[in-house]
mmCIF file of C-alpha atoms and ligand atoms in Angstrom:
data_model
loop_
_atom_site.group_PDB
_atom_site.id
_atom_site.type_symbol
_atom_site.label_atom_id
_atom_site.label_comp_id
_atom_site.label_asym_id
_atom_site.label_seq_id
_atom_site.Cartn_x
_atom_site.Cartn_y
_atom_site.Cartn_z
ATOM 1 C CA MET N 1 0.000 0.000 0.000
ATOM 2 C CA ILE N 2 2.622 2.566 1.139
ATOM 3 C CA ARG N 3 6.291 2.343 0.270
ATOM 4 C CA ILE N 4 8.587 5.134 1.434
ATOM 5 C CA GLU N 5 12.107 5.070 0.018
ATOM 6 C CA LYS N 6 15.020 7.072 1.396
ATOM 7 C CA LEU N 7 12.917 10.082 2.136
ATOM 8 C CA CYS N 8 14.758 13.299 3.019
ATOM 9 C CA LYS N 9 13.299 16.673 3.874
ATOM 10 C CA VAL N 10 15.504 19.710 4.437
ATOM 11 C CA TYR N 11 14.027 23.051 5.453
ATOM 12 C CA GLY N 12 16.174 26.060 4.560
ATOM 13 C CA SER N 13 19.758 25.861 3.347
ATOM 14 C CA GLY N 14 23.339 26.455 4.434
ATOM 15 C CA PRO N 15 24.432 26.267 8.071
ATOM 16 C CA THR N 16 20.906 26.873 9.410
ATOM 17 C CA ALA N 17 19.286 24.098 7.340
ATOM 18 C CA ILE N 18 17.065 21.729 9.311
ATOM 19 C CA HIS N 19 17.180 18.075 8.288
ATOM 20 C CA ALA N 20 13.651 17.164 9.339
ATOM 21 C CA LEU N 21 13.769 13.679 7.738
ATOM 22 C CA LYS N 22 16.948 11.716 7.026
ATOM 23 C CA ASP N 23 16.780 8.731 4.711
ATOM 24 C CA VAL N 24 13.524 7.348 6.048
ATOM 25 C CA SER N 25 12.415 4.076 4.456
ATOM 26 C CA LEU N 26 9.227 2.380 5.565
ATOM 27 C CA GLU N 27 6.458 0.137 4.270
ATOM 28 C CA VAL N 28 2.880 -0.019 5.463
ATOM 29 C CA ARG N 29 0.597 -2.853 4.423
ATOM 30 C CA ARG N 30 -2.969 -2.376 3.257
ATOM 31 C CA GLY N 31 -5.337 -2.216 6.207
ATOM 32 C CA GLU N 32 -2.510 -1.834 8.702
ATOM 33 C CA PHE N 33 -2.687 0.733 11.548
ATOM 34 C CA LEU N 34 0.792 2.215 11.954
ATOM 35 C CA VAL N 35 1.590 4.471 14.903
ATOM 36 C CA LEU N 36 4.340 7.015 14.467
ATOM 37 C CA MET N 37 5.977 8.054 17.711
ATOM 38 C CA GLY N 38 8.950 10.203 18.671
ATOM 39 C CA PRO N 39 9.780 13.373 20.586
ATOM 40 C CA SER N 40 8.639 16.836 19.581
ATOM 41 C CA GLY N 41 10.542 17.989 16.502
ATOM 42 C CA SER N 42 11.518 14.459 15.457
ATOM 43 C CA GLY N 43 9.762 14.780 12.092
ATOM 44 C CA LYS N 44 6.380 13.097 12.591
ATOM 45 C CA SER N 45 4.233 15.867 11.104
ATOM 46 C CA THR N 46 6.740 16.383 8.315
ATOM 47 C CA LEU N 47 6.450 12.723 7.344
ATOM 48 C CA LEU N 48 2.638 12.886 7.431
ATOM 49 C CA HIS N 49 2.597 16.041 5.285
ATOM 50 C CA LEU N 50 4.841 14.405 2.689
ATOM 51 C CA LEU N 51 2.670 11.283 2.756
ATOM 52 C CA ALA N 52 -0.414 13.416 2.066
ATOM 53 C CA GLY N 53 1.383 15.208 -0.748
ATOM 54 C CA LEU N 54 0.954 18.532 1.065
ATOM 55 C CA GLU N 55 4.701 19.155 0.761
ATOM 56 C CA ALA N 56 7.353 17.783 -1.567
ATOM 57 C CA PRO N 57 10.359 15.834 -0.260
ATOM 58 C CA THR N 58 13.902 17.111 -0.861
ATOM 59 C CA SER N 59 14.764 13.634 -2.138
ATOM 60 C CA GLY N 60 13.379 10.126 -2.001
ATOM 61 C CA GLU N 61 10.062 8.749 -3.154
ATOM 62 C CA ILE N 62 6.664 7.770 -1.774
ATOM 63 C CA TYR N 63 4.573 5.135 -3.563
ATOM 64 C CA LEU N 64 0.892 4.814 -2.771
ATOM 65 C CA ASP N 65 -0.371 1.636 -4.412
ATOM 66 C CA GLU N 66 2.744 1.704 -6.618
ATOM 67 C CA MET N 67 1.965 5.272 -7.701
ATOM 68 C CA PRO N 68 4.924 7.631 -7.151
ATOM 69 C CA ILE N 69 3.123 10.611 -5.652
ATOM 70 C CA THR N 70 5.959 13.103 -6.018
ATOM 71 C CA LYS N 71 5.657 12.713 -9.804
ATOM 72 C CA MET N 72 2.117 14.091 -9.774
ATOM 73 C CA SER N 73 1.339 17.695 -10.648
ATOM 74 C CA ASP N 74 -0.238 19.884 -7.967
ATOM 75 C CA ASP N 75 -3.648 19.614 -9.641
ATOM 76 C CA GLN N 76 -3.416 15.834 -9.922
ATOM 77 C CA MET N 77 -2.309 15.618 -6.307
ATOM 78 C CA THR N 78 -5.215 17.779 -5.101
ATOM 79 C CA VAL N 79 -7.768 15.492 -6.722
ATOM 80 C CA PHE N 80 -5.895 12.329 -5.703
ATOM 81 C CA ARG N 81 -5.684 13.494 -2.085
ATOM 82 C CA ARG N 82 -9.359 14.394 -1.927
ATOM 83 C CA ARG N 83 -10.445 10.983 -3.201
ATOM 84 C CA HIS N 84 -7.893 8.672 -1.638
ATOM 85 C CA ILE N 85 -6.481 10.261 1.504
ATOM 86 C CA GLY N 86 -8.325 11.392 4.625
ATOM 87 C CA PHE N 87 -6.569 13.712 7.094
ATOM 88 C CA VAL N 88 -7.414 14.275 10.761
ATOM 89 C CA PHE N 89 -5.600 17.029 12.675
ATOM 90 C CA GLN N 90 -5.102 17.864 16.340
ATOM 91 C CA PHE N 91 -7.264 20.994 16.096
ATOM 92 C CA PHE N 92 -10.162 19.471 14.104
ATOM 93 C CA ASN N 93 -9.976 22.105 11.290
ATOM 94 C CA LEU N 94 -13.741 22.232 10.824
ATOM 95 C CA LEU N 95 -15.315 25.255 9.155
ATOM 96 C CA PRO N 96 -16.961 27.192 12.004
ATOM 97 C CA THR N 97 -19.951 28.538 10.071
ATOM 98 C CA LEU N 98 -20.991 25.153 8.642
ATOM 99 C CA SER N 99 -23.056 22.482 10.380
ATOM 100 C CA ALA N 100 -21.628 19.032 11.095
ATOM 101 C CA GLU N 101 -23.480 17.693 8.070
ATOM 102 C CA GLU N 102 -22.155 20.443 5.785
ATOM 103 C CA ASN N 103 -18.597 20.003 7.043
ATOM 104 C CA VAL N 104 -18.721 16.291 6.228
ATOM 105 C CA ALA N 105 -20.381 16.889 2.830
ATOM 106 C CA LEU N 106 -17.779 19.491 1.837
ATOM 107 C CA PRO N 107 -15.164 17.183 0.239
ATOM 108 C CA LEU N 108 -17.923 15.677 -1.933
ATOM 109 C CA LEU N 109 -19.210 19.129 -2.935
ATOM 110 C CA LEU N 110 -15.667 20.256 -3.781
ATOM 111 C CA ASP N 111 -15.417 17.206 -6.014
ATOM 112 C CA GLY N 112 -18.451 18.352 -7.982
ATOM 113 C CA GLN N 113 -21.232 16.329 -6.365
ATOM 114 C CA SER N 114 -24.595 17.952 -5.697
ATOM 115 C CA MET N 115 -25.816 18.504 -2.138
ATOM 116 C CA LYS N 116 -28.630 16.082 -2.970
ATOM 117 C CA SER N 117 -26.168 13.260 -3.556
ATOM 118 C CA ALA N 118 -23.663 14.373 -0.885
ATOM 119 C CA ARG N 119 -26.119 14.793 2.023
ATOM 120 C CA PRO N 120 -27.123 11.132 2.529
ATOM 121 C CA LYS N 121 -23.459 10.092 2.478
ATOM 122 C CA ALA N 122 -22.599 12.764 5.061
ATOM 123 C CA VAL N 123 -25.533 11.739 7.262
ATOM 124 C CA SER N 124 -24.650 8.065 7.047
ATOM 125 C CA MET N 125 -21.016 8.748 7.944
ATOM 126 C CA LEU N 126 -22.049 10.935 10.917
ATOM 127 C CA GLU N 127 -24.295 8.116 12.104
ATOM 128 C CA ARG N 128 -21.350 5.738 11.953
ATOM 129 C CA VAL N 129 -19.285 7.972 14.243
ATOM 130 C CA GLY N 130 -22.248 8.175 16.632
ATOM 131 C CA LEU N 131 -23.376 11.707 15.755
ATOM 132 C CA GLY N 132 -26.677 11.042 14.015
ATOM 133 C CA ARG N 133 -28.287 13.458 16.479
ATOM 134 C CA ARG N 134 -25.818 16.295 15.932
ATOM 135 C CA LEU N 135 -26.251 16.851 12.183
ATOM 136 C CA ASN N 136 -27.191 20.509 12.409
ATOM 137 C CA HIS N 137 -24.820 21.529 15.171
ATOM 138 C CA ARG N 138 -22.030 23.948 14.323
ATOM 139 C CA PRO N 139 -18.517 23.134 15.605
ATOM 140 C CA ASP N 140 -18.871 25.554 18.562
ATOM 141 C CA GLU N 141 -21.981 23.626 19.611
ATOM 142 C CA LEU N 142 -20.052 20.353 19.859
ATOM 143 C CA SER N 143 -17.701 18.948 22.511
ATOM 144 C CA GLY N 144 -14.055 18.414 21.527
ATOM 145 C CA GLY N 145 -14.602 14.684 21.156
ATOM 146 C CA GLU N 146 -17.686 15.238 19.011
ATOM 147 C CA ALA N 147 -15.872 17.798 16.844
ATOM 148 C CA GLN N 148 -13.062 15.317 16.268
ATOM 149 C CA ARG N 149 -15.576 12.626 15.321
ATOM 150 C CA VAL N 150 -17.063 15.045 12.753
ATOM 151 C CA ALA N 151 -13.532 15.510 11.400
ATOM 152 C CA ILE N 152 -13.148 11.719 11.176
ATOM 153 C CA ALA N 153 -16.470 11.448 9.332
ATOM 154 C CA ARG N 154 -15.254 14.136 6.913
ATOM 155 C CA ALA N 155 -11.942 12.334 6.416
ATOM 156 C CA LEU N 156 -13.712 9.051 5.631
ATOM 157 C CA VAL N 157 -16.675 10.283 3.560
ATOM 158 C CA PHE N 158 -14.858 9.481 0.313
ATOM 159 C CA GLU N 159 -13.985 6.036 1.661
ATOM 160 C CA PRO N 160 -10.288 6.770 1.148
ATOM 161 C CA SER N 161 -7.674 4.032 1.122
ATOM 162 C CA LEU N 162 -5.427 5.944 3.541
ATOM 163 C CA LEU N 163 -6.263 7.835 6.733
ATOM 164 C CA ILE N 164 -3.560 10.101 8.126
ATOM 165 C CA ALA N 165 -3.993 11.389 11.684
ATOM 166 C CA ASP N 166 -1.651 13.889 13.347
ATOM 167 C CA GLU N 167 -2.083 13.876 17.154
ATOM 168 C CA PRO N 168 -5.860 13.318 16.819
ATOM 169 C CA THR N 169 -6.218 13.096 20.611
ATOM 170 C CA GLY N 170 -3.720 15.844 21.467
ATOM 171 C CA ASN N 171 -6.475 18.277 22.317
ATOM 172 C CA LEU N 172 -8.848 15.887 24.117
ATOM 173 C CA ASP N 173 -9.201 14.518 27.632
ATOM 174 C CA SER N 174 -8.503 10.813 28.039
ATOM 175 C CA ARG N 175 -12.126 9.662 27.825
ATOM 176 C CA ASN N 176 -12.854 11.567 24.611
ATOM 177 C CA GLY N 177 -9.436 10.552 23.319
ATOM 178 C CA GLU N 178 -10.194 6.873 23.747
ATOM 179 C CA GLU N 179 -13.570 7.279 22.072
ATOM 180 C CA VAL N 180 -11.941 8.973 19.072
ATOM 181 C CA LEU N 181 -9.295 6.240 18.856
ATOM 182 C CA SER N 182 -11.929 3.495 18.985
ATOM 183 C CA VAL N 183 -13.867 5.199 16.200
ATOM 184 C CA ILE N 184 -10.738 5.487 14.049
ATOM 185 C CA ARG N 185 -9.747 1.868 14.654
ATOM 186 C CA ASP N 186 -13.244 0.426 14.162
ATOM 187 C CA LEU N 187 -14.116 2.403 11.032
ATOM 188 C CA ALA N 188 -10.677 1.778 9.536
ATOM 189 C CA ARG N 189 -11.326 -1.937 9.947
ATOM 190 C CA GLN N 190 -14.830 -1.736 8.512
ATOM 191 C CA PHE N 191 -13.657 0.159 5.446
ATOM 192 C CA GLY N 192 -10.296 -1.600 5.154
ATOM 193 C CA VAL N 193 -8.537 1.757 5.455
ATOM 194 C CA THR N 194 -4.806 1.927 6.116
ATOM 195 C CA VAL N 195 -4.048 4.293 9.026
ATOM 196 C CA VAL N 196 -0.886 6.225 9.814
ATOM 197 C CA MET N 197 -1.216 8.138 13.092
ATOM 198 C CA ALA N 198 1.332 10.314 14.881
ATOM 199 C CA THR N 199 1.028 10.542 18.648
ATOM 200 C CA HIS N 200 2.980 11.248 21.816
ATOM 201 C CA ASP N 201 0.605 9.188 23.885
ATOM 202 C CA PRO N 202 1.671 5.592 24.610
ATOM 203 C CA ARG N 203 -1.953 4.703 25.344
ATOM 204 C CA ALA N 204 -3.011 5.961 21.923
ATOM 205 C CA ALA N 205 -0.268 3.824 20.444
ATOM 206 C CA GLU N 206 -1.936 0.710 21.824
ATOM 207 C CA TYR N 207 -4.726 1.058 19.271
ATOM 208 C CA GLY N 208 -2.289 0.403 16.445
ATOM 209 C CA ASP N 209 -0.798 -2.758 14.941
ATOM 210 C CA ARG N 210 2.783 -1.539 14.700
ATOM 211 C CA ILE N 211 4.961 1.332 15.907
ATOM 212 C CA ALA N 212 7.607 3.265 13.983
ATOM 213 C CA ARG N 213 9.739 5.627 16.012
ATOM 214 C CA LEU N 214 11.430 8.782 14.773
ATOM 215 C CA ARG N 215 14.305 10.561 16.469
ATOM 216 C CA ASP N 216 15.950 13.632 14.952
ATOM 217 C CA GLY N 217 14.449 12.749 11.586
ATOM 218 C CA GLU N 218 15.695 9.163 11.596
ATOM 219 C CA LEU N 219 13.623 6.025 11.905
ATOM 220 C CA VAL N 220 15.151 4.267 14.912
ATOM 221 C CA GLU N 221 12.916 1.420 15.848
ATOM 222 C CA GLU N 222 9.970 -0.529 14.556
ATOM 223 C CA GLY N 223 7.988 -3.159 16.314
ATOM 224 C CA THR N 224 4.648 -4.830 16.643
ATOM 225 C CA ILE N 225 2.559 -4.048 19.683
ATOM 226 C CA PRO N 226 2.420 -6.991 22.095
ATOM 227 C CA VAL N 227 -1.086 -8.442 22.213
ATOM 228 C CA GLU N 228 -1.342 -8.077 26.009
ATOM 229 C CA ARG N 229 -0.708 -4.328 25.712
ATOM 230 C CA LYS N 230 -3.245 -3.739 22.958
ATOM 231 C CA ALA N 231 -6.313 -1.764 23.851
ATOM 232 C CA VAL N 232 -9.335 -3.982 24.485
ATOM 233 C CA ARG N 233 -11.032 -4.887 21.207
HETATM 234 N N1 ATP I 301 7.889 24.709 7.445
HETATM 235 C C1 ATP I 301 9.011 24.516 8.172
HETATM 236 N N2 ATP I 301 10.069 25.321 8.025
HETATM 237 C C2 ATP I 301 11.209 25.124 8.718
HETATM 238 N N3 ATP I 301 11.370 24.131 9.625
HETATM 239 C C3 ATP I 301 10.344 23.296 9.811
HETATM 240 C C4 ATP I 301 9.104 23.442 9.099
HETATM 241 N N4 ATP I 301 8.271 22.456 9.507
HETATM 242 C C5 ATP I 301 8.955 21.751 10.426
HETATM 243 N N5 ATP I 301 10.200 22.242 10.619
HETATM 244 C C6 ATP I 301 11.242 21.676 11.523
HETATM 245 O O1 ATP I 301 11.402 20.317 11.189
HETATM 246 C C7 ATP I 301 11.578 19.534 12.375
HETATM 247 C C8 ATP I 301 10.488 18.457 12.435
HETATM 248 O O2 ATP I 301 9.227 19.091 12.689
HETATM 249 P P1 ATP I 301 7.866 18.281 12.803
HETATM 250 O O3 ATP I 301 6.775 19.261 12.866
HETATM 251 O O4 ATP I 301 7.821 17.257 11.742
HETATM 252 O O5 ATP I 301 8.046 17.544 14.227
HETATM 253 P P2 ATP I 301 7.009 16.660 15.038
HETATM 254 O O6 ATP I 301 7.680 15.354 15.313
HETATM 255 O O7 ATP I 301 5.694 16.629 14.353
HETATM 256 O O8 ATP I 301 6.896 17.457 16.419
HETATM 257 P P3 ATP I 301 5.613 17.647 17.395
HETATM 258 O O9 ATP I 301 5.541 16.386 18.177
HETATM 259 O O10 ATP I 301 6.021 18.803 18.244
HETATM 260 O O11 ATP I 301 4.421 17.914 16.569
HETATM 261 C C9 ATP I 301 11.545 20.512 13.531
HETATM 262 O O12 ATP I 301 12.876 20.819 13.860
HETATM 263 C C10 ATP I 301 10.832 21.717 12.962
HETATM 264 O O13 ATP I 301 11.262 22.880 13.603
HETATM 265 MG MG1 MG I 302 3.793 17.349 14.831
#
């Protein structure tokens, strides 16, 4: 599904250049839930941004289903991302003036679908994240956990093959955090979505199948999560 080969990302140049990623190679299987850990500044968000095609690497290549994404034009990448990659951020990134339903329908509308065809898909996805009774609430009328579940519904409304999550529980208390992680894990399984999630939280990591660890831009350790430490399923 994902093959990352010798990925390097350098910000700036000369003596002040920051080597955010150094020769990172990594594979993620279809349907796998990979957790990316590592201290602040170790390159987690950088790797996720490159994976989503939001930024270009300095060198190296990323293949999504054998497609080299750095070879795509910006326009191609925009459409590809919208249809195949869902993104969930720490701060939800919902549009404040739109209802939950409209926020979730937005990617479909941007892709040229009518509201008539987009609405039932948005409603069905909100029901799946347990928010069937919050369709018309605006983001400021939702709890943090609910807002993040709207963001998950939006990320999955296209039924993407890849879900990228950057600290999705970083802004939530532990109860809401666990609910959000369960929703991500359960829906990813239902849809067969591959998940790559960055987190600082060892408890969040227990929802994944495998951990990759970054330190100073280098991948230093990979391992499966022992069954006895996995969150209850
Ligand atoms: N746009 C940018 N311009 C310059 N430097 C950047 C840029 N984005 C990130 N960096 C630097 O690259 C390094 C990796 O940053 P990154 O955001 O990937 O870390 P992170 O592991 O996600 O950290 P955190 O856990 O705090 O979110 C850091 O040293 C950061 O300062
Ligand atoms: Mg980060």
